[in-house]
């Protein structure tokens, strides 16, 4: 399951994120999204857990939990919508 984690403190890195979710089971991947120009965290990330039951428990237990003095948002990631506006590029 691909899990969205939002409202992260900007100091949280991928190792921190992975460590939190490993309390619930095996983590295949943890990624904090960063700005491509500055390299600074955008305050959200994704965690991949292969065991569905472990992932669901992590989502249930961690959604609304406090991490680095911030209440995090944790839910199953939804597929990104395509931007279908028809702007012309010159």
PDB file of C-alpha atoms in Angstrom:
ATOM      1  CA  UNK A   1       0.000   0.000   0.000  1.00  0.00           C
ATOM      2  CA  UNK A   2       1.215   3.487  -0.843  1.00  0.00           C
ATOM      3  CA  UNK A   3       0.626   5.816   2.105  1.00  0.00           C
ATOM      4  CA  UNK A   4       0.497   9.619   2.028  1.00  0.00           C
ATOM      5  CA  UNK A   5       1.955  11.441   5.049  1.00  0.00           C
ATOM      6  CA  UNK A   6       1.215  15.149   5.274  1.00  0.00           C
ATOM      7  CA  UNK A   7       1.876  18.112   7.566  1.00  0.00           C
ATOM      8  CA  UNK A   8       5.416  16.926   8.249  1.00  0.00           C
ATOM      9  CA  UNK A   9       7.851  19.162  10.056  1.00  0.00           C
ATOM     10  CA  UNK A  10      10.405  20.396   7.517  1.00  0.00           C
ATOM     11  CA  UNK A  11      13.193  18.737   9.524  1.00  0.00           C
ATOM     12  CA  UNK A  12      11.756  15.212   9.152  1.00  0.00           C
ATOM     13  CA  UNK A  13      13.818  13.132   6.729  1.00  0.00           C
ATOM     14  CA  UNK A  14      13.294   9.770   5.039  1.00  0.00           C
ATOM     15  CA  UNK A  15      15.029   7.818   7.820  1.00  0.00           C
ATOM     16  CA  UNK A  16      12.725   9.423  10.412  1.00  0.00           C
ATOM     17  CA  UNK A  17       9.663   8.585   8.344  1.00  0.00           C
ATOM     18  CA  UNK A  18      10.769   5.011   7.785  1.00  0.00           C
ATOM     19  CA  UNK A  19      11.511   4.551  11.488  1.00  0.00           C
ATOM     20  CA  UNK A  20       8.033   5.649  12.529  1.00  0.00           C
ATOM     21  CA  UNK A  21       6.307   3.250  10.148  1.00  0.00           C
ATOM     22  CA  UNK A  22       8.637   0.330  10.943  1.00  0.00           C
ATOM     23  CA  UNK A  23       6.949   0.156  14.350  1.00  0.00           C
ATOM     24  CA  UNK A  24       3.965  -1.269  12.432  1.00  0.00           C
ATOM     25  CA  UNK A  25       5.784  -3.586  10.017  1.00  0.00           C
ATOM     26  CA  UNK A  26       8.116  -3.802   7.082  1.00  0.00           C
ATOM     27  CA  UNK A  27       8.656  -0.608   5.074  1.00  0.00           C
ATOM     28  CA  UNK A  28       9.620  -1.050   1.429  1.00  0.00           C
ATOM     29  CA  UNK A  29      10.236   2.658   0.791  1.00  0.00           C
ATOM     30  CA  UNK A  30       9.961   6.040   2.504  1.00  0.00           C
ATOM     31  CA  UNK A  31      10.236   9.287   0.548  1.00  0.00           C
ATOM     32  CA  UNK A  32      10.002  12.895   1.702  1.00  0.00           C
ATOM     33  CA  UNK A  33       9.135  15.187  -1.198  1.00  0.00           C
ATOM     34  CA  UNK A  34      11.452  18.144  -1.621  1.00  0.00           C
ATOM     35  CA  UNK A  35      11.456  21.278  -3.751  1.00  0.00           C
ATOM     36  CA  UNK A  36      13.477  20.687  -6.913  1.00  0.00           C
ATOM     37  CA  UNK A  37      15.097  24.119  -6.763  1.00  0.00           C
ATOM     38  CA  UNK A  38      15.876  24.557  -3.060  1.00  0.00           C
ATOM     39  CA  UNK A  39      16.073  20.924  -1.962  1.00  0.00           C
ATOM     40  CA  UNK A  40      13.975  21.771   1.112  1.00  0.00           C
ATOM     41  CA  UNK A  41      11.145  19.514   2.247  1.00  0.00           C
ATOM     42  CA  UNK A  42       7.672  20.370   1.022  1.00  0.00           C
ATOM     43  CA  UNK A  43       6.184  18.981   4.246  1.00  0.00           C
ATOM     44  CA  UNK A  44       4.796  15.725   2.909  1.00  0.00           C
ATOM     45  CA  UNK A  45       5.941  12.321   1.809  1.00  0.00           C
ATOM     46  CA  UNK A  46       5.014   8.755   0.955  1.00  0.00           C
ATOM     47  CA  UNK A  47       5.635   5.385   2.559  1.00  0.00           C
ATOM     48  CA  UNK A  48       5.229   2.028   0.823  1.00  0.00           C
ATOM     49  CA  UNK A  49       4.328  -0.996   2.933  1.00  0.00           C
ATOM     50  CA  UNK A  50       3.782  -4.318   1.164  1.00  0.00           C
ATOM     51  CA  UNK A  51       1.698  -5.963   3.884  1.00  0.00           C
ATOM     52  CA  UNK A  52      -1.838  -4.567   3.600  1.00  0.00           C
ATOM     53  CA  UNK A  53      -2.801  -5.332   7.217  1.00  0.00           C
ATOM     54  CA  UNK A  54       0.327  -3.658   8.599  1.00  0.00           C
ATOM     55  CA  UNK A  55      -0.240  -0.649   6.350  1.00  0.00           C
ATOM     56  CA  UNK A  56      -3.873  -0.266   7.388  1.00  0.00           C
ATOM     57  CA  UNK A  57      -2.916  -0.455  11.063  1.00  0.00           C
ATOM     58  CA  UNK A  58      -0.208   2.187  10.552  1.00  0.00           C
ATOM     59  CA  UNK A  59      -2.666   4.511   8.809  1.00  0.00           C
ATOM     60  CA  UNK A  60      -5.256   4.053  11.540  1.00  0.00           C
ATOM     61  CA  UNK A  61      -2.796   4.557  14.399  1.00  0.00           C
ATOM     62  CA  UNK A  62      -0.687   7.372  12.933  1.00  0.00           C
ATOM     63  CA  UNK A  63      -3.355   9.602  11.379  1.00  0.00           C
ATOM     64  CA  UNK A  64      -3.621  12.571  13.735  1.00  0.00           C
ATOM     65  CA  UNK A  65      -0.548  11.559  15.739  1.00  0.00           C
ATOM     66  CA  UNK A  66       1.970  14.195  16.792  1.00  0.00           C
ATOM     67  CA  UNK A  67       5.417  14.139  15.207  1.00  0.00           C
ATOM     68  CA  UNK A  68       7.919  16.921  15.946  1.00  0.00           C
ATOM     69  CA  UNK A  69       5.121  19.027  17.488  1.00  0.00           C
ATOM     70  CA  UNK A  70       2.913  18.735  14.384  1.00  0.00           C
ATOM     71  CA  UNK A  71      -0.252  16.718  13.938  1.00  0.00           C
ATOM     72  CA  UNK A  72       0.391  14.557  10.876  1.00  0.00           C
ATOM     73  CA  UNK A  73      -2.140  13.442   8.283  1.00  0.00           C
ATOM     74  CA  UNK A  74      -1.814   9.809   7.217  1.00  0.00           C
ATOM     75  CA  UNK A  75      -4.015   8.065   4.650  1.00  0.00           C
ATOM     76  CA  UNK A  76      -3.873   5.787   1.655  1.00  0.00           C
ATOM     77  CA  UNK A  77      -2.331   7.688  -1.244  1.00  0.00           C
ATOM     78  CA  UNK A  78      -4.595   8.446  -4.170  1.00  0.00           C
ATOM     79  CA  UNK A  79      -3.384   8.424  -7.730  1.00  0.00           C
ATOM     80  CA  UNK A  80      -2.294  11.836  -8.931  1.00  0.00           C
ATOM     81  CA  UNK A  81      -4.791  13.535 -11.223  1.00  0.00           C
ATOM     82  CA  UNK A  82      -3.547  14.573 -14.636  1.00  0.00           C
ATOM     83  CA  UNK A  83      -3.561  18.283 -15.369  1.00  0.00           C
ATOM     84  CA  UNK A  84      -5.804  18.489 -18.419  1.00  0.00           C
ATOM     85  CA  UNK A  85      -5.928  22.213 -18.947  1.00  0.00           C
ATOM     86  CA  UNK A  86      -5.299  23.035 -22.549  1.00  0.00           C
ATOM     87  CA  UNK A  87      -2.763  25.808 -22.187  1.00  0.00           C
ATOM     88  CA  UNK A  88      -0.717  26.428 -25.252  1.00  0.00           C
ATOM     89  CA  UNK A  89       3.009  26.401 -24.789  1.00  0.00           C
ATOM     90  CA  UNK A  90       5.036  28.665 -27.009  1.00  0.00           C
TER      91      UNK A  90
END
